[in-house]
Amino acid sequence: MMLDLSDGARLHYLASGDTAKPALLLWHGARCTLRQWDHVIEELEHTFYVVRFDIRGAGQSIGADDSAYDFETYAEDVEQLLAHLNIERCHIWSMAWGSRAALAFCALKPMRVISAALFDLSIGQADVEAQIAGNKAAREKQKAAGYIALSPPAGWNEHLDDETLKKSLGAAAKADLHALAKLIHLPVLIATGDHDPNLESSRTAQALMSNAALVEMTDVGHGSVIMQPDLCTKTFLNFVRSHV
């Protein structure tokens, strides 16, 4: 489904489940699409009306000709999506880069959010090489423990336009995430793998928020929802059920 935004951009989204249930908004990671959530949707639909989307410039979403790629614009995009679906407030579950954008949304539009689960959150500079090394070590431990990894969902990293994808990811560098984190007082779960170099920054973010809990997931690297969808879903549901 496509939503025409007020500035001419188009937002690709999927909504599934019972509209009478609490709304859950899913925010994908860097270079991912809404398809990254495919392995967890069925479980989530037992509790939620689930909405997922591609940020403007990524996946099947299309930016306007002079599209602004910043978290303020993304917050307005999501507000228009929620209004289109007649959703006043929602829970949020995000991963990695998407947790930066979701953090900004929580700070800028707190009246729209009931609770937020920010997985793999970093409010600092990403260390991609350390993420790759951490993922390798985590997968080796998972294999030794007998865990059989699922393949990533089909289409999880397929995009219409590589140039607008690059622009869309530049939003994080324009935001003061430390300052935004201090504005968040709603219930927050930060969940990060013990093999994800973002863990240190996750601890910093938790300390800046007034109502945040931190869970360290064992033998999990960066991109946790793709790496360990079952564990991540369990971790998310353990948190959010007390706020539904």
Short mmCIF file of C-alpha atoms in Angstrom, two decimals:
data_model
loop_
_atom_site.label_atom_id
_atom_site.label_comp_id
_atom_site.label_asym_id
_atom_site.label_seq_id
_atom_site.Cartn_x
_atom_site.Cartn_y
_atom_site.Cartn_z
CA MET A 1 0.00 0.00 0.00
CA MET A 2 1.15 3.54 -0.75
CA LEU A 3 0.36 6.77 1.09
CA ASP A 4 0.74 10.11 -0.71
CA LEU A 5 2.36 12.55 1.71
CA SER A 6 1.70 16.28 1.83
CA ASP A 7 5.00 17.24 0.13
CA GLY A 8 4.61 14.81 -2.77
CA ALA A 9 6.62 11.93 -1.31
CA ARG A 10 5.04 8.47 -1.23
CA LEU A 11 5.28 6.11 1.73
CA HIS A 12 5.11 2.35 1.24
CA TYR A 13 3.48 0.59 4.18
CA LEU A 14 1.73 -2.61 5.23
CA ALA A 15 -0.90 -2.90 7.95
CA SER A 16 -2.11 -6.26 9.25
CA GLY A 17 -4.10 -7.76 12.08
CA ASP A 18 -7.20 -6.62 13.96
CA THR A 19 -7.71 -2.85 13.95
CA ALA A 20 -9.45 -3.16 17.33
CA LYS A 21 -6.16 -4.22 18.95
CA PRO A 22 -3.46 -1.79 20.13
CA ALA A 23 -1.38 -0.38 17.29
CA LEU A 24 2.28 -1.31 16.91
CA LEU A 25 4.57 0.61 14.55
CA LEU A 26 7.70 -1.19 13.29
CA TRP A 27 10.73 0.86 12.20
CA HIS A 28 13.34 -0.92 10.05
CA GLY A 29 17.13 -0.73 10.22
CA ALA A 30 19.72 0.79 7.88
CA ARG A 31 19.60 -0.57 4.32
CA CYS A 32 16.64 -2.69 5.37
CA THR A 33 12.99 -2.53 4.35
CA LEU A 34 9.71 -3.33 6.05
CA ARG A 35 10.33 -6.94 4.97
CA GLN A 36 12.93 -7.32 7.71
CA TRP A 37 9.99 -7.98 10.07
CA ASP A 38 8.43 -10.85 8.09
CA HIS A 39 9.58 -13.57 10.50
CA VAL A 40 7.93 -11.91 13.54
CA ILE A 41 4.65 -10.57 12.11
CA GLU A 42 2.49 -13.64 12.78
CA GLU A 43 3.38 -13.67 16.47
CA LEU A 44 2.83 -9.92 16.82
CA GLU A 45 -0.64 -10.06 15.25
CA HIS A 46 -1.93 -12.06 18.22
CA THR A 47 -1.63 -8.90 20.31
CA PHE A 48 -1.39 -5.94 17.92
CA TYR A 49 -2.63 -4.20 14.84
CA VAL A 50 0.77 -4.10 13.14
CA VAL A 51 1.94 -1.26 10.90
CA ARG A 52 5.31 -1.29 9.14
CA PHE A 53 6.70 1.05 6.53
CA ASP A 54 9.71 1.94 4.40
CA ILE A 55 11.17 5.32 5.32
CA ARG A 56 11.14 7.83 2.48
CA GLY A 57 13.90 7.05 0.01
CA ALA A 58 14.24 3.41 1.13
CA GLY A 59 12.53 0.21 0.01
CA GLN A 60 9.51 1.03 -2.12
CA SER A 61 8.99 4.51 -0.64
CA ILE A 62 9.68 7.53 -2.81
CA GLY A 63 10.98 10.93 -1.74
CA ALA A 64 9.72 14.23 -3.12
CA ASP A 65 11.89 16.03 -5.70
CA ASP A 66 13.49 18.20 -3.02
CA SER A 67 12.81 15.76 -0.21
CA ALA A 68 14.27 16.60 3.17
CA TYR A 69 16.01 13.62 4.70
CA ASP A 70 16.02 14.36 8.41
CA PHE A 71 14.32 13.01 11.51
CA GLU A 72 11.93 15.96 11.74
CA THR A 73 10.60 15.11 8.27
CA TYR A 74 10.44 11.40 9.12
CA ALA A 75 8.43 12.25 12.24
CA GLU A 76 5.94 14.18 10.11
CA ASP A 77 5.77 11.25 7.66
CA VAL A 78 4.87 8.85 10.46
CA GLU A 79 2.33 11.26 11.91
CA GLN A 80 0.62 11.40 8.52
CA LEU A 81 0.68 7.60 8.30
CA LEU A 82 -0.88 7.23 11.75
CA ALA A 83 -3.54 9.81 10.90
CA HIS A 84 -4.31 8.00 7.64
CA LEU A 85 -4.88 4.79 9.61
CA ASN A 86 -6.89 6.56 12.34
CA ILE A 87 -4.29 5.68 14.98
CA GLU A 88 -3.99 8.21 17.80
CA ARG A 89 -1.21 6.47 19.76
CA CYS A 90 0.96 3.44 19.17
CA HIS A 91 3.65 1.23 20.57
CA ILE A 92 6.96 1.27 18.67
CA TRP A 93 9.49 -1.47 17.98
CA SER A 94 12.61 -0.50 16.06
CA MET A 95 16.01 -1.93 15.16
CA ALA A 96 19.50 -0.44 14.75
CA TRP A 97 19.45 2.71 12.58
CA GLY A 98 15.67 2.65 12.87
CA SER A 99 16.03 2.99 16.63
CA ARG A 100 17.73 6.35 16.10
CA ALA A 101 14.80 7.53 14.00
CA ALA A 102 12.30 6.07 16.46
CA LEU A 103 14.08 7.78 19.37
CA ALA A 104 13.71 11.09 17.55
CA PHE A 105 10.02 10.41 16.92
CA CYS A 106 9.47 9.66 20.62
CA ALA A 107 11.13 12.97 21.53
CA LEU A 108 9.38 15.05 18.86
CA LYS A 109 5.92 13.42 18.99
CA PRO A 110 5.58 11.96 22.51
CA MET A 111 1.80 12.31 22.47
CA ARG A 112 1.72 9.69 19.70
CA VAL A 113 3.68 7.01 21.59
CA ILE A 114 2.60 4.64 24.38
CA SER A 115 5.88 2.75 24.71
CA ALA A 116 9.02 2.18 22.65
CA ALA A 117 11.37 -0.78 22.27
CA LEU A 118 14.62 0.45 20.73
CA PHE A 119 16.74 -2.54 19.73
CA ASP A 120 20.46 -2.22 18.86
CA LEU A 121 20.33 1.48 19.73
CA SER A 122 23.33 3.73 19.27
CA ILE A 123 23.32 7.49 19.77
CA GLY A 124 26.96 7.77 18.71
CA GLN A 125 29.09 6.96 15.70
CA ALA A 126 28.52 3.52 14.18
CA ASP A 127 31.51 1.15 14.03
CA VAL A 128 30.64 -1.03 11.04
CA GLU A 129 33.80 -3.14 11.19
CA ALA A 130 33.16 -3.93 14.86
CA GLN A 131 29.56 -4.81 14.01
CA ILE A 132 30.72 -7.30 11.38
CA ALA A 133 33.26 -8.85 13.76
CA GLY A 134 30.68 -9.03 16.54
CA ASN A 135 28.16 -10.72 14.27
CA LYS A 136 30.72 -13.33 13.24
CA ALA A 137 31.55 -14.13 16.87
CA ALA A 138 27.87 -14.26 17.82
CA ARG A 139 27.02 -16.65 14.99
CA GLU A 140 29.89 -18.94 15.97
CA LYS A 141 28.53 -19.10 19.53
CA GLN A 142 25.00 -19.68 18.29
CA LYS A 143 26.18 -22.51 16.04
CA ALA A 144 28.11 -24.12 18.91
CA ALA A 145 24.94 -23.95 21.01
CA GLY A 146 22.95 -25.70 18.28
CA TYR A 147 20.96 -22.69 17.13
CA ILE A 148 19.84 -22.97 13.51
CA ALA A 149 19.69 -19.48 12.02
CA LEU A 150 16.86 -18.48 9.72
CA SER A 151 17.65 -16.92 6.37
CA PRO A 152 16.78 -13.21 6.20
CA PRO A 153 13.30 -12.56 4.78
CA ALA A 154 12.96 -12.13 1.03
CA GLY A 155 13.20 -8.49 0.01
CA TRP A 156 14.61 -7.33 3.35
CA ASN A 157 17.28 -5.20 1.60
CA GLU A 158 15.81 -4.46 -1.85
CA HIS A 159 15.40 -0.78 -2.75
CA LEU A 160 14.03 1.15 -5.71
CA ASP A 161 16.77 3.79 -5.70
CA ASP A 162 20.25 3.43 -4.20
CA GLU A 163 20.86 7.18 -4.35
CA THR A 164 17.81 8.12 -2.30
CA LEU A 165 18.62 5.24 0.05
CA LYS A 166 21.99 6.85 0.80
CA LYS A 167 20.30 10.21 1.38
CA SER A 168 17.75 8.65 3.72
CA LEU A 169 20.48 7.23 5.96
CA GLY A 170 22.16 10.64 6.32
CA ALA A 171 19.45 11.83 8.70
CA ALA A 172 21.17 10.42 11.79
CA ALA A 173 24.23 12.63 11.30
CA LYS A 174 22.03 15.74 11.38
CA ALA A 175 20.42 14.96 14.75
CA ASP A 176 21.60 15.54 18.32
CA LEU A 177 20.45 12.20 19.67
CA HIS A 178 21.90 12.84 23.13
CA ALA A 179 19.72 15.94 23.50
CA LEU A 180 16.67 14.16 22.10
CA ALA A 181 17.13 11.21 24.47
CA LYS A 182 16.88 13.56 27.45
CA LEU A 183 13.39 14.60 26.30
CA ILE A 184 11.97 11.07 26.48
CA HIS A 185 9.97 10.16 29.59
CA LEU A 186 7.66 7.44 28.25
CA PRO A 187 8.38 3.73 28.96
CA VAL A 188 11.36 2.57 26.89
CA LEU A 189 13.12 -0.75 26.48
CA ILE A 190 16.61 -0.68 25.02
CA ALA A 191 17.66 -4.20 23.98
CA THR A 192 21.09 -4.81 22.48
CA GLY A 193 23.18 -7.91 21.90
CA ASP A 194 26.27 -8.59 23.99
CA HIS A 195 28.27 -8.91 20.73
CA ASP A 196 26.97 -5.62 19.30
CA PRO A 197 29.41 -2.70 19.65
CA ASN A 198 26.35 -0.47 20.06
CA LEU A 199 25.92 -1.83 23.59
CA GLU A 200 28.09 0.85 25.19
CA SER A 201 26.07 3.58 23.48
CA SER A 202 22.85 1.82 24.50
CA ARG A 203 23.95 2.15 28.13
CA THR A 204 24.60 5.85 27.60
CA ALA A 205 21.15 6.33 26.06
CA GLN A 206 19.48 4.51 28.94
CA ALA A 207 21.14 6.85 31.44
CA LEU A 208 19.84 9.89 29.55
CA MET A 209 16.20 8.75 29.58
CA SER A 210 14.08 8.95 32.72
CA ASN A 211 12.10 5.73 32.22
CA ALA A 212 14.29 3.32 30.25
CA ALA A 213 15.30 -0.28 30.95
CA LEU A 214 18.21 -2.09 29.29
CA VAL A 215 18.35 -5.76 28.31
CA GLU A 216 21.57 -7.34 27.06
CA MET A 217 20.77 -10.24 24.75
CA THR A 218 23.19 -13.15 24.99
CA ASP A 219 25.16 -14.27 21.92
CA VAL A 220 23.49 -11.66 19.70
CA GLY A 221 25.19 -9.21 17.38
CA HIS A 222 24.03 -6.19 15.38
CA GLY A 223 20.81 -6.49 13.39
CA SER A 224 19.29 -8.53 16.20
CA VAL A 225 15.78 -9.00 14.79
CA ILE A 226 17.21 -10.55 11.63
CA MET A 227 19.82 -12.58 13.53
CA GLN A 228 17.58 -13.89 16.34
CA PRO A 229 13.91 -13.12 15.52
CA ASP A 230 12.43 -15.49 18.12
CA LEU A 231 14.57 -14.19 21.00
CA CYS A 232 13.91 -10.59 20.00
CA THR A 233 10.17 -11.14 19.81
CA LYS A 234 10.16 -12.74 23.25
CA THR A 235 12.21 -9.86 24.65
CA PHE A 236 9.90 -7.29 23.08
CA LEU A 237 6.69 -8.98 24.26
CA ASN A 238 8.01 -9.39 27.80
CA PHE A 239 8.39 -5.62 27.90
CA VAL A 240 5.35 -4.39 26.04
CA ARG A 241 2.72 -6.60 27.66
CA SER A 242 2.91 -4.52 30.83
CA HIS A 243 2.03 -1.43 28.79
CA VAL A 244 -0.79 -2.80 26.61
#
